[in-house]
mmCIF file of C-alpha atoms and ligand atoms in Angstrom:
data_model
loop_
_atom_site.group_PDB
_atom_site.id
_atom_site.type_symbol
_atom_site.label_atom_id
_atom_site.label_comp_id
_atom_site.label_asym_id
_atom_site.label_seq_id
_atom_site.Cartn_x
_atom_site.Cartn_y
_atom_site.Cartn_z
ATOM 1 C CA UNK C 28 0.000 0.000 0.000
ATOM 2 C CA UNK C 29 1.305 3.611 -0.968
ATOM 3 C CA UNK C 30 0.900 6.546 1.346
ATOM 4 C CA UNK C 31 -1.936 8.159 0.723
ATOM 5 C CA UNK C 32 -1.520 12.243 0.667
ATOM 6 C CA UNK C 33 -4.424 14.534 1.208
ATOM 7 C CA UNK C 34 -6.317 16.361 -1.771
ATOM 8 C CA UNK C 35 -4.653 19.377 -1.265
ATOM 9 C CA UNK C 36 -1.080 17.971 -1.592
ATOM 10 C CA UNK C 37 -2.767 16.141 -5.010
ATOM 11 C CA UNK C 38 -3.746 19.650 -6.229
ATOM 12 C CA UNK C 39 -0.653 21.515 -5.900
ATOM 13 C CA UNK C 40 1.327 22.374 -8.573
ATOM 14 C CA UNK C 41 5.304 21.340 -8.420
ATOM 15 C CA UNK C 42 7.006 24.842 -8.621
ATOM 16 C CA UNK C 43 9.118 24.837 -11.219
ATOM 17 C CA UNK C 44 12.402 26.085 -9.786
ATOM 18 C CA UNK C 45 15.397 25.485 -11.739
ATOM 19 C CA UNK C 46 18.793 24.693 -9.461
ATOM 20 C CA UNK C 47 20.749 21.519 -7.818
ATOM 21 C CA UNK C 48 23.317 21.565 -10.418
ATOM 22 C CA UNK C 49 26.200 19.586 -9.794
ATOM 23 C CA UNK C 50 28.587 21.658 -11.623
ATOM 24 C CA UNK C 51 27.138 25.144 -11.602
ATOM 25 C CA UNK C 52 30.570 27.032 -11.650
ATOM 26 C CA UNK C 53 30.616 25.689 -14.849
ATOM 27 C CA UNK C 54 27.389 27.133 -16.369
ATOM 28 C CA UNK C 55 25.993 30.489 -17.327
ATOM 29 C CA UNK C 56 22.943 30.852 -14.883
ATOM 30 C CA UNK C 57 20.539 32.579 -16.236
ATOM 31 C CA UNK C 58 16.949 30.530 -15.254
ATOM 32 C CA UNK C 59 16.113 32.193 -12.262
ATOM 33 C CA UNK C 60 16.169 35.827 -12.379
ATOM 34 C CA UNK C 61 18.995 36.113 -9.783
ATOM 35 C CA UNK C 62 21.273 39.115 -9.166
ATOM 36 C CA UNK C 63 24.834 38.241 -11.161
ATOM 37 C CA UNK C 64 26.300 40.694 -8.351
ATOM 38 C CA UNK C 65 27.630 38.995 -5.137
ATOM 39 C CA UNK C 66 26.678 40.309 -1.620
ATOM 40 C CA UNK C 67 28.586 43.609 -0.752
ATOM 41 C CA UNK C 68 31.429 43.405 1.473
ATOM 42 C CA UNK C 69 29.277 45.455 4.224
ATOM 43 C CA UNK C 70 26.540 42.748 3.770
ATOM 44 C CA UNK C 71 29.247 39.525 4.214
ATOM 45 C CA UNK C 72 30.504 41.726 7.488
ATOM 46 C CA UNK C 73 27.300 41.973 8.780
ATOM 47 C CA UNK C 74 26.714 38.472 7.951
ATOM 48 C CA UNK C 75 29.844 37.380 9.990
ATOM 49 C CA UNK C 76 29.048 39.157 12.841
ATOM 50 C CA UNK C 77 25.591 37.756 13.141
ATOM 51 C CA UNK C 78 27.674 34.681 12.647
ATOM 52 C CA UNK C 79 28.287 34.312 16.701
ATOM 53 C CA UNK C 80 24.759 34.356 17.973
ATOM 54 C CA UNK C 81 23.664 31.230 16.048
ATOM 55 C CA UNK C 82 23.331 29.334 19.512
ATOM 56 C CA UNK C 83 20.197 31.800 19.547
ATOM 57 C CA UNK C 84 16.776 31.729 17.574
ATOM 58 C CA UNK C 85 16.737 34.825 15.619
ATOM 59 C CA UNK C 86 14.617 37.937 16.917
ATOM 60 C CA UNK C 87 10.707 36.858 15.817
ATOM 61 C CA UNK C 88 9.672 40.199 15.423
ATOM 62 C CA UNK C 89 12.671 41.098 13.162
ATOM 63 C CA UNK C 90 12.939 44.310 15.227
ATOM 64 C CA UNK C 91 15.856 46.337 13.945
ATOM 65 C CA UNK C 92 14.828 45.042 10.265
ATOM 66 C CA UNK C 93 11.328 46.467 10.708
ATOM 67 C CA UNK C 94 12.207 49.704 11.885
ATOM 68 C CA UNK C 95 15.387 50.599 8.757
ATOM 69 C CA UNK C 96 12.484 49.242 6.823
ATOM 70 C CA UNK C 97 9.577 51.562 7.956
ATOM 71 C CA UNK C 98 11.982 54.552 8.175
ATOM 72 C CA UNK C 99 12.974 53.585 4.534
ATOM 73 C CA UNK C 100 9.372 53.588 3.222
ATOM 74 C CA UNK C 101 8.000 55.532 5.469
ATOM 75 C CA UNK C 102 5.406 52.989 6.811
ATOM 76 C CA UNK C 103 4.815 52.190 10.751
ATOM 77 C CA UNK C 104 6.433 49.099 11.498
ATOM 78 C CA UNK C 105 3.667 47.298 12.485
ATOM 79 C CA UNK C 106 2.370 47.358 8.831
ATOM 80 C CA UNK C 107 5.387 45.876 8.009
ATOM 81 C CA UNK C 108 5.270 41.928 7.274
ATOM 82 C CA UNK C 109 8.162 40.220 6.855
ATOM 83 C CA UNK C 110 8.957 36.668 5.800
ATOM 84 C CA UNK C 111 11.320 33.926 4.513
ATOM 85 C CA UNK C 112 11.854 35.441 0.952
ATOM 86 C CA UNK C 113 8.730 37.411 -0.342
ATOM 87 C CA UNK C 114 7.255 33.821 -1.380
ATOM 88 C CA UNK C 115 6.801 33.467 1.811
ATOM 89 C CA UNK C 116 4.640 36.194 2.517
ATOM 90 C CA UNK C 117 2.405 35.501 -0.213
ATOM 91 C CA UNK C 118 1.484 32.076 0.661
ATOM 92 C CA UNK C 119 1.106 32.945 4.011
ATOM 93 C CA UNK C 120 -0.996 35.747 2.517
ATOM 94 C CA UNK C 121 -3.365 33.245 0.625
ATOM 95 C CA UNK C 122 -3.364 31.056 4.286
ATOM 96 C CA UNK C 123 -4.886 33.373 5.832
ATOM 97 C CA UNK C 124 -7.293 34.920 3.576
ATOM 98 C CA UNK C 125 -8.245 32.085 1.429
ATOM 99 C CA UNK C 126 -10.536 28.875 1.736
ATOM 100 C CA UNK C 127 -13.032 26.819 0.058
ATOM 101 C CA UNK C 128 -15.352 29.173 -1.978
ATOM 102 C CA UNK C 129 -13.494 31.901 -2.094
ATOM 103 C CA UNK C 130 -11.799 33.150 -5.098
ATOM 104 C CA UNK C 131 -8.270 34.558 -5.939
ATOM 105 C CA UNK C 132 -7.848 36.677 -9.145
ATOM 106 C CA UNK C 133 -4.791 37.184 -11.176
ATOM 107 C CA UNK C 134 -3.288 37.738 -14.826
ATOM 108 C CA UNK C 135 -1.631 34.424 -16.564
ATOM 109 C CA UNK C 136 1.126 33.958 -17.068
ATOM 110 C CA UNK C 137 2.484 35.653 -14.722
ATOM 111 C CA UNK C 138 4.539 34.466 -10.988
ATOM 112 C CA UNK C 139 4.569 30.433 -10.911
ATOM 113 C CA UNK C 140 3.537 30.622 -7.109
ATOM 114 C CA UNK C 141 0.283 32.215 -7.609
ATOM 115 C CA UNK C 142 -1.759 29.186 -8.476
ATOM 116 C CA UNK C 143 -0.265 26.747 -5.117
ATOM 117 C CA UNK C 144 -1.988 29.675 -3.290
ATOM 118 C CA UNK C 145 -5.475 28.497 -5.009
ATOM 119 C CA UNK C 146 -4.503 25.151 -5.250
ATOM 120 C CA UNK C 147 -3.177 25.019 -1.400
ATOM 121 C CA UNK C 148 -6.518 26.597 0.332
ATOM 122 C CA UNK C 149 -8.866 25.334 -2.039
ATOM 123 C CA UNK C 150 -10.059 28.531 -3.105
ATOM 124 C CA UNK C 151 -10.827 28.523 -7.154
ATOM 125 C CA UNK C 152 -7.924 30.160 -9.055
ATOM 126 C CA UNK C 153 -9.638 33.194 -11.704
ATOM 127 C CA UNK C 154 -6.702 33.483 -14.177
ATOM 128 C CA UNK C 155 -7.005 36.691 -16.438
ATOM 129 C CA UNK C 156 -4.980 36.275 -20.114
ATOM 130 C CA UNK C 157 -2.631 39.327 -20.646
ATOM 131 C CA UNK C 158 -3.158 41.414 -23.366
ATOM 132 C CA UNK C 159 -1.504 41.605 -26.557
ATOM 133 C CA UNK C 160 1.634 43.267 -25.611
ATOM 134 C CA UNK C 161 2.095 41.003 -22.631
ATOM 135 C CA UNK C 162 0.714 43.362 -20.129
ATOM 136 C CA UNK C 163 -2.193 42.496 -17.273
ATOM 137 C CA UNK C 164 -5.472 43.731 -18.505
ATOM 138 C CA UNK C 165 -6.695 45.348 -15.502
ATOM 139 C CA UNK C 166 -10.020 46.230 -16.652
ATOM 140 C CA UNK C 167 -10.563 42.230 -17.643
ATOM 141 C CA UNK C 168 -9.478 41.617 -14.016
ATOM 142 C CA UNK C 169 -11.787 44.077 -12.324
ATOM 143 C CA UNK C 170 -14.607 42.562 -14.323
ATOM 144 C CA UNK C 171 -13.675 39.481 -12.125
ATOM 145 C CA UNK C 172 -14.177 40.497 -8.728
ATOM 146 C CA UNK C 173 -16.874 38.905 -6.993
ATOM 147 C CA UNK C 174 -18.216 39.045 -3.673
ATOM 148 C CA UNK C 175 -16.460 35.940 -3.415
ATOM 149 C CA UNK C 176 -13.127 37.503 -4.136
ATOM 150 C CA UNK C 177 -10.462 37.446 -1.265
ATOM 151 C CA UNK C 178 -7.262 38.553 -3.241
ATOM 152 C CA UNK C 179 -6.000 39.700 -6.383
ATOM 153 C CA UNK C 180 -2.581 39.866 -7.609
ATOM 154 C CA UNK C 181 -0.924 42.334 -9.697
ATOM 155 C CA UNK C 182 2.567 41.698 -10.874
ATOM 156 C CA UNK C 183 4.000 45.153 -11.526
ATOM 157 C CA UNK C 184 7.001 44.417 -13.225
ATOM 158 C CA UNK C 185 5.443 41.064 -14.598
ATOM 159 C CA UNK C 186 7.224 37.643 -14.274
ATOM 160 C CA UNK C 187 7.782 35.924 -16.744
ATOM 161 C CA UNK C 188 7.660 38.681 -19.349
ATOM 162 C CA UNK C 189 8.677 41.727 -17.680
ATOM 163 C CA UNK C 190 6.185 44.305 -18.597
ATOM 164 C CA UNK C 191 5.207 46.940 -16.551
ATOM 165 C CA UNK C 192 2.493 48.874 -15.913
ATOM 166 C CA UNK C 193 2.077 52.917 -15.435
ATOM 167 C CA UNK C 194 1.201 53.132 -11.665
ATOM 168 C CA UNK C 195 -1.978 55.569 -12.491
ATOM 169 C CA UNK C 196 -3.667 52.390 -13.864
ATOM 170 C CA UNK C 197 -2.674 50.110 -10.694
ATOM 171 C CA UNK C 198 -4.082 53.504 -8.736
ATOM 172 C CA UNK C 199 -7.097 52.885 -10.833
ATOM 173 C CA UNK C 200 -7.767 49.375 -10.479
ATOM 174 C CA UNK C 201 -7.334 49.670 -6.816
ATOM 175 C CA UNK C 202 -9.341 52.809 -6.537
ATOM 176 C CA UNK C 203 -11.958 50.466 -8.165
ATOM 177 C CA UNK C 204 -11.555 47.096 -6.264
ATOM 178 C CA UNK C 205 -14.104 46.714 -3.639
ATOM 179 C CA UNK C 206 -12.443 47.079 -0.006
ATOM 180 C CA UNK C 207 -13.372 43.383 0.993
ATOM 181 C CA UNK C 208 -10.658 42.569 -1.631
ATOM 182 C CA UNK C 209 -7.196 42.595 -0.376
ATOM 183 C CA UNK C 210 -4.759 43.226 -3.600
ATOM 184 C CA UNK C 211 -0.976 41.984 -3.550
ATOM 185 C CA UNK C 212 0.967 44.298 -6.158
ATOM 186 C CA UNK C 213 3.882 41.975 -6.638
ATOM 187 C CA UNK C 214 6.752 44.864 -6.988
ATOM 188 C CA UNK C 215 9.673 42.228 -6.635
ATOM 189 C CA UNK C 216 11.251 43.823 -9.358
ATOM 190 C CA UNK C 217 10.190 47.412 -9.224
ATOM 191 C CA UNK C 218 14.051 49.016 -8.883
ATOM 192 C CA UNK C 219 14.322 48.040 -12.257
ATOM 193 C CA UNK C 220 11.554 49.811 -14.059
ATOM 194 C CA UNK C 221 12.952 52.924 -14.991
ATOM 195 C CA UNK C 222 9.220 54.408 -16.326
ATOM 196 C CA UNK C 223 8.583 54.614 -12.193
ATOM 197 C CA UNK C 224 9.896 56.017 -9.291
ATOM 198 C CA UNK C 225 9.604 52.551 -7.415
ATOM 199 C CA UNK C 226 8.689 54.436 -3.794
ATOM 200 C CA UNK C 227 5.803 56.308 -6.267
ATOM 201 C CA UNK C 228 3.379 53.137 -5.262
ATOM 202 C CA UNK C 229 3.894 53.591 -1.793
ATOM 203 C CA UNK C 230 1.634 56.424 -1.490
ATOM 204 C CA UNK C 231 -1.332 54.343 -2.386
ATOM 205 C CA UNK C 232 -1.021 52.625 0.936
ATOM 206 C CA UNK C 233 -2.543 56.153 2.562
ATOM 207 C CA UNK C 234 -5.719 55.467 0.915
ATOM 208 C CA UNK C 235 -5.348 51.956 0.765
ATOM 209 C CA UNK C 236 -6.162 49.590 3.801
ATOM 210 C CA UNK C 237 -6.444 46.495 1.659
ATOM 211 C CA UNK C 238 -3.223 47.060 -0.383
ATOM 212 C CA UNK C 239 0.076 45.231 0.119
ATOM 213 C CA UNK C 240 2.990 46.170 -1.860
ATOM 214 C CA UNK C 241 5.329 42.896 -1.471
ATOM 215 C CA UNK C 242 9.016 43.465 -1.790
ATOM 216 C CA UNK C 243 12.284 41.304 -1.550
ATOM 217 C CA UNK C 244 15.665 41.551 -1.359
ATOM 218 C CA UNK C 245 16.700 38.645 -3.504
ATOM 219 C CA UNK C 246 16.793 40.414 -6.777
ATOM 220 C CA UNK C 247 18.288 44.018 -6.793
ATOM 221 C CA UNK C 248 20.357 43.382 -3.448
ATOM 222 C CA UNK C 249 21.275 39.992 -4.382
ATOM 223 C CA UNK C 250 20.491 37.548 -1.498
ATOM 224 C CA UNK C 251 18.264 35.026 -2.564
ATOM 225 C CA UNK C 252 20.266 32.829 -1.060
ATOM 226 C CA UNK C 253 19.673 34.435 2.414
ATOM 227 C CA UNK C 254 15.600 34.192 2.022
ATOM 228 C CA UNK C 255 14.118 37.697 3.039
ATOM 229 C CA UNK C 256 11.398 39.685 1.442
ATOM 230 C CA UNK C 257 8.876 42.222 3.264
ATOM 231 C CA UNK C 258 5.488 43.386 2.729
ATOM 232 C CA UNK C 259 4.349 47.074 2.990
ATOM 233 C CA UNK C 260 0.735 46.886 4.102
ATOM 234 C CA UNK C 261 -2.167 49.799 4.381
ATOM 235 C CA UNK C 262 -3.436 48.301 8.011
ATOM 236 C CA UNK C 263 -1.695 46.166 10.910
ATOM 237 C CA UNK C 264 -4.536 43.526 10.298
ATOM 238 C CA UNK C 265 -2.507 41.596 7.687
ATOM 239 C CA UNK C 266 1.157 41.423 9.373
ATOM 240 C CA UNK C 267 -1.183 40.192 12.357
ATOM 241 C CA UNK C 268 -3.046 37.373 10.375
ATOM 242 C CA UNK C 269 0.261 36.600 8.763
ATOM 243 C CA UNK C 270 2.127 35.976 12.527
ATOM 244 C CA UNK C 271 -1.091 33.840 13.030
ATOM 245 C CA UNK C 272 -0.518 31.162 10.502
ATOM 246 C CA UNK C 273 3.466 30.994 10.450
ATOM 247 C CA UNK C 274 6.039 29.362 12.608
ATOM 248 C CA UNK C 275 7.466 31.880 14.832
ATOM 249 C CA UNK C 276 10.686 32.650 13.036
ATOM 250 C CA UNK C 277 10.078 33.491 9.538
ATOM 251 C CA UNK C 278 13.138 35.320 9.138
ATOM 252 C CA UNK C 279 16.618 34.006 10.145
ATOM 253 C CA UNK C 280 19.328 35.776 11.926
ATOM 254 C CA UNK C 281 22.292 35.977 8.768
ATOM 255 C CA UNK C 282 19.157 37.022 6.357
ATOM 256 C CA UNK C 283 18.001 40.193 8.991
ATOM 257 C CA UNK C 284 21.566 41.587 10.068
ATOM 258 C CA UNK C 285 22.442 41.305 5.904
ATOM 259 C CA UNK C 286 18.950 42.999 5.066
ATOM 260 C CA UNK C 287 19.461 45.569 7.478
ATOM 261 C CA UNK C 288 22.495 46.697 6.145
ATOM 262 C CA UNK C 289 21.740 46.083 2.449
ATOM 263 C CA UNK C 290 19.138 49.100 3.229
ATOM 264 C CA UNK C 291 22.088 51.436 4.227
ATOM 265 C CA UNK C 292 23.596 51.207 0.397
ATOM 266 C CA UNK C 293 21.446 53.046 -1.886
ATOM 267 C CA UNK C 294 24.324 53.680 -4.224
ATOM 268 C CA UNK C 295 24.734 50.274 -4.770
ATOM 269 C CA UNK C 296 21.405 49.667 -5.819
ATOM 270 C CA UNK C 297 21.410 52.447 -8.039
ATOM 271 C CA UNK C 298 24.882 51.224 -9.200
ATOM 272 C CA UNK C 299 23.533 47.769 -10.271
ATOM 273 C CA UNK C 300 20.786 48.472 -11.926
ATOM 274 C CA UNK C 301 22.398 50.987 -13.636
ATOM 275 C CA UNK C 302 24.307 47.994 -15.046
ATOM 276 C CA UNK C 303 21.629 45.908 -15.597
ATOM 277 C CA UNK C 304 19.550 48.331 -17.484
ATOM 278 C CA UNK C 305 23.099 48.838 -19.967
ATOM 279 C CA UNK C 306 22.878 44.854 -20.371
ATOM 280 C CA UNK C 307 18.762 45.006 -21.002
ATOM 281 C CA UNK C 308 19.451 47.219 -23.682
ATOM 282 C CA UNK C 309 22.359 45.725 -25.315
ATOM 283 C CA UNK C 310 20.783 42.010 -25.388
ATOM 284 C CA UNK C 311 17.443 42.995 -26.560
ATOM 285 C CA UNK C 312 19.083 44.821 -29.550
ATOM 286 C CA UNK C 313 20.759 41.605 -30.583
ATOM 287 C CA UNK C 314 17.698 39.543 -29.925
ATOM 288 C CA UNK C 315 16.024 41.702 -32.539
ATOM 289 C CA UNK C 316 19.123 41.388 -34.749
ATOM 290 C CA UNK C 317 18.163 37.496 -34.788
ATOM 291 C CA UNK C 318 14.795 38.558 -35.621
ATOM 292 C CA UNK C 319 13.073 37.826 -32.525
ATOM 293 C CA UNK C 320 10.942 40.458 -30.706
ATOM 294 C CA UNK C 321 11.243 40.382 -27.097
ATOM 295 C CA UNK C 322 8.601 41.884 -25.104
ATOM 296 C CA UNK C 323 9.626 45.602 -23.346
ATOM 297 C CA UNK C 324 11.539 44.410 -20.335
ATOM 298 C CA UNK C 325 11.268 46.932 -17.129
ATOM 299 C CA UNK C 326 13.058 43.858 -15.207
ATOM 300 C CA UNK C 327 16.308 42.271 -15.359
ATOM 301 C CA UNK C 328 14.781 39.030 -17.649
ATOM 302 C CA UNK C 329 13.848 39.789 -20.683
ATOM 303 C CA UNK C 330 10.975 37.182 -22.318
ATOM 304 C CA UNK C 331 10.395 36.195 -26.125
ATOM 305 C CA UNK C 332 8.677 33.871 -28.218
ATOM 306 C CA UNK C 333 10.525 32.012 -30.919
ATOM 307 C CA UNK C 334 8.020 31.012 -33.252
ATOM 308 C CA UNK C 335 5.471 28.530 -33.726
ATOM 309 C CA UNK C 336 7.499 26.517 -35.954
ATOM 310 C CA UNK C 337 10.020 26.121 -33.178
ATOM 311 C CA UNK C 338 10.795 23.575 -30.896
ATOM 312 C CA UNK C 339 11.104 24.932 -27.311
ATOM 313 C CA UNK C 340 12.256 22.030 -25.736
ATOM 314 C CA UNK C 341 15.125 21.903 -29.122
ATOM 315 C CA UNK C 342 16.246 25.630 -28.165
ATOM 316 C CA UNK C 343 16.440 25.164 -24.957
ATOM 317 C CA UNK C 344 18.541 21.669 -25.062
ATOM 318 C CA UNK C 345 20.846 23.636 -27.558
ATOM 319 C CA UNK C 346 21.289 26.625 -24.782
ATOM 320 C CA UNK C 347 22.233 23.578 -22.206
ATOM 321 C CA UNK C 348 24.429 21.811 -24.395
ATOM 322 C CA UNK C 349 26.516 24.815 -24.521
ATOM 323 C CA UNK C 350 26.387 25.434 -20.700
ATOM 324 C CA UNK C 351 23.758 28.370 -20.730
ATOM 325 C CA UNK C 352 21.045 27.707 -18.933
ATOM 326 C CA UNK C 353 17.298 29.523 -19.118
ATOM 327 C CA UNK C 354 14.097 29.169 -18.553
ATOM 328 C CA UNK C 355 10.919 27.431 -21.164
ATOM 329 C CA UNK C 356 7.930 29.332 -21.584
ATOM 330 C CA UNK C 357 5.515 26.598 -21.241
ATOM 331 C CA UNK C 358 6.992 25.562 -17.949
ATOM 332 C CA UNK C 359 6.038 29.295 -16.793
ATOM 333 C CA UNK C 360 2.333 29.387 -18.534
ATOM 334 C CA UNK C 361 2.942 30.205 -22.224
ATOM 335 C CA UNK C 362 0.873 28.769 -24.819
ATOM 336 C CA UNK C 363 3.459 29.238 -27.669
ATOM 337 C CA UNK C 364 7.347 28.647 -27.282
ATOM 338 C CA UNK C 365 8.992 31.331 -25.322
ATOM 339 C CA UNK C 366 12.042 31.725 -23.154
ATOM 340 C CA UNK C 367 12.515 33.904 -20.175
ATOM 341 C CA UNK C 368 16.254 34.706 -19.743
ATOM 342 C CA UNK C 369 17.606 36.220 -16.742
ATOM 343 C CA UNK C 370 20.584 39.476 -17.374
ATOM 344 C CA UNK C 371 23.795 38.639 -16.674
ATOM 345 C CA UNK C 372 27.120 39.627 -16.583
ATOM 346 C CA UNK C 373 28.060 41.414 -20.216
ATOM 347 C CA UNK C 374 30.279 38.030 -20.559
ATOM 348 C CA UNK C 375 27.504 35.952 -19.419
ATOM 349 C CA UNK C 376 25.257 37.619 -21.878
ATOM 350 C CA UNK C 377 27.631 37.176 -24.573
ATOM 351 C CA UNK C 378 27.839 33.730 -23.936
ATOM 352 C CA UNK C 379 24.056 33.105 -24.076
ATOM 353 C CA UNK C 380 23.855 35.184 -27.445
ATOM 354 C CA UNK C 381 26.518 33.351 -29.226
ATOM 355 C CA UNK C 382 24.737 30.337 -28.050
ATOM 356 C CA UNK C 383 21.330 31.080 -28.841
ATOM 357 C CA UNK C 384 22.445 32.237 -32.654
ATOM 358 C CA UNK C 385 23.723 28.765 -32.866
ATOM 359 C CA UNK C 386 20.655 26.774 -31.156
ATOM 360 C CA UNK C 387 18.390 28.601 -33.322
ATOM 361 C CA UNK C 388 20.068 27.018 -36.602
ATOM 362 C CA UNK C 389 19.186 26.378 -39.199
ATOM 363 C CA UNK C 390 16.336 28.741 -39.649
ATOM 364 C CA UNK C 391 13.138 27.347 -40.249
ATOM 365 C CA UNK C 392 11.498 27.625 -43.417
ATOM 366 C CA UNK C 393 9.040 30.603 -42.929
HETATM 367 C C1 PLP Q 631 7.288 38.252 -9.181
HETATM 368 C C2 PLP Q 631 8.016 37.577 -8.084
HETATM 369 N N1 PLP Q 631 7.586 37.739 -6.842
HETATM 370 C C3 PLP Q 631 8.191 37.164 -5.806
HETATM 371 C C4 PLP Q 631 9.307 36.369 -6.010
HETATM 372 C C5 PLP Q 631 9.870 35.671 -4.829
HETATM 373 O O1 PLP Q 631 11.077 36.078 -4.473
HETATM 374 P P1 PLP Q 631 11.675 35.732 -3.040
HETATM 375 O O2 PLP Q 631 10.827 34.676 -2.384
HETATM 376 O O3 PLP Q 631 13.036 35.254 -3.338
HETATM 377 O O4 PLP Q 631 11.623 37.016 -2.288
HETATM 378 C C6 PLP Q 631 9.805 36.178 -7.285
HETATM 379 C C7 PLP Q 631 10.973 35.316 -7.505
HETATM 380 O O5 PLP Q 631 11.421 35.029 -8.566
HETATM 381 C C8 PLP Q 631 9.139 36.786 -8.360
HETATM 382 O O6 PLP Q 631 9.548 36.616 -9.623
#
């Protein structure tokens, strides 16, 4: 006799994380929208300081965090949630505000996690196409909301194409989304959309009880590998119904003492992205010299279909056989063949160029 799971483990989608590479020194990593920059020197100091007070459980209220945090944004610390990477958040989010018969709206394709939060509480998922040009269609959405409606998620830049919306119309459709509704604007990679001021959004949480704008700091700062991501939250009631369904320690001691002082170098920040934006341009100019036509990034991925007449799975095989790897469109939700490739290093990007030229041989017959 097998074990037999519960439904809900049945429903759940596998995430489709990329990683566990035996050799991955050897490879161009460019699957998982990471940062290419390693952690400041400030951040491994405060890392190895932190270092001797292991022995202890890390502070549950993430204290010091929460308060650079709220004097950065400008929000009280107790509308502050905080969590083991921003992931975190959100499916503690969709714990405590979802169940059977409720609904949770959002645009497809868009963040892989959003349908476990559906499939986890068994609330039904309401998935909303995106437009022509890739972007949510936030007047399809709003048509959407029910009275059964708990959440909706906007992904502002969008994974996995990297569109972005003007924040008037994510004003709008929150202006417009009944206040029973709490809405999740996903703004992990906000620092890189240069048609914003990424702090512009925060405003909206004056007005806004039932907005969370969810945050990390594994992209721009660079430590994914450390786990921390914050929401900024119009009311205390959500931080509070987040402490309810999590373990006590959502955020461990290395990932706090590096977040706090990742917050204290602005420069750098603007210093990578500055670099990241040169490398957006420069790689989307010689996908369209292959003739592809990769939608407007405001992120540091760029995302592009390659035809109908071409094999993803082919492509992407090609990419891996010469040590570059990305990420397939239909493992992310597209309906045609599509990759989304992370930014790299202007030698990484190179490398993933040259090799994409070559995987893309011989044209097809158009
Ligand atoms: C849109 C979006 N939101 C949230 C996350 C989660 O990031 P983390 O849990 O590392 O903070 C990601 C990660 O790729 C993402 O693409």
């Amino acid at each position: 006799m097998a074990i037999e799971f519960s439904q809900r483990i049945r429903r759940i989608p596998v995430y489709p994380a990329a990683g566990g590479y035996a050799n991955p020194d050897e490879l161009t990593l460019l699957a998982s929208n990471e940062s290419p920059f390693p952690p400041l020197p400030e951040v491994r100091a405060a890392i190895d300081a932190a270092i001797g007070s292991l022995n202890r459980y890390p502070d549950p209220h993430a204290t010091r965090l929460r308060a650079k945090l709220a004097e950065r944004y400008e929000v009280p610390a107790a509308r502050i949630a905080i969590g083991n990477g921003s992931c975190d958040v959100l499916l503690a989010a969709g714990e405590a505000l979802l169940e059977p018969g409720a609904e949770l709206v959002y645009a497809w394709p868009s963040f892989s996690i959003y349908p476990h939060l559906a499939a986890a509480s068994g609330a039904r998922a309401v998935t909303v196409p995106l437009d022509s040009e890739h972007r949510h269609d936030l007047p399809a959405m709003l048509r959407e909301i029910t009275v059964a409606t708990r959440l909706a998620i906007v992904c502002n830049p969008n994974n996995p194409t990297g569109t972005a919306l003007p924040l008037a119309d994510i004003a709008g459709f929150v202006a417009e989304v009944p206040p029973h509704v709490c809405v999740i604007v996903d703004e992990a990679y906000c620092e890189f959309n240069l048609l914003e001021d990424p702090d512009a959004s925060i405003d909206l949480l004056r007005s806004h009880p039932n907005l969370v704008l969810l945050r990390t700091f594994s992209k721009v700062h660079g430590l994914c590998g450390l786990r921390v991501g914050f929401g900024l939250c119009g009311s205390e009631a959500l931080p509070r119904a987040l402490d309810q369904v999590r373990q006590p320690f959502f955020a461990n001691a290395l990932a706090q003492a590096a977040a706090v002082e990742a917050l204290g170098h602005q420069d750098a920040v603007i210093d990578r992205v500055t670099r990241t934006v040169a490398e957006r341009i420069s790689v989307d100019e010689r996908l369209r010299a292959l003739g592809l036509q990769p939608a407007e990034s405001q992120a540091n991925f760029c995302w592009f279909e390659l035809g109908e007449e071409r094999d993803e799975q082919q492509v992407l095989n090609g990419l891996a056989e010469r040590g570059v790897l990305v990420r397939a469109g239909s493992a992310l939700g597209s309906a045609r063949p599509a990759l989304r490739v992370t930014y790299g290093l202007p030698e990484e990007n190179v490398r993933f160029l040259d090799a994409l030229a070559e995987a893309l041989e011989p044209a097809p017959a158009s």
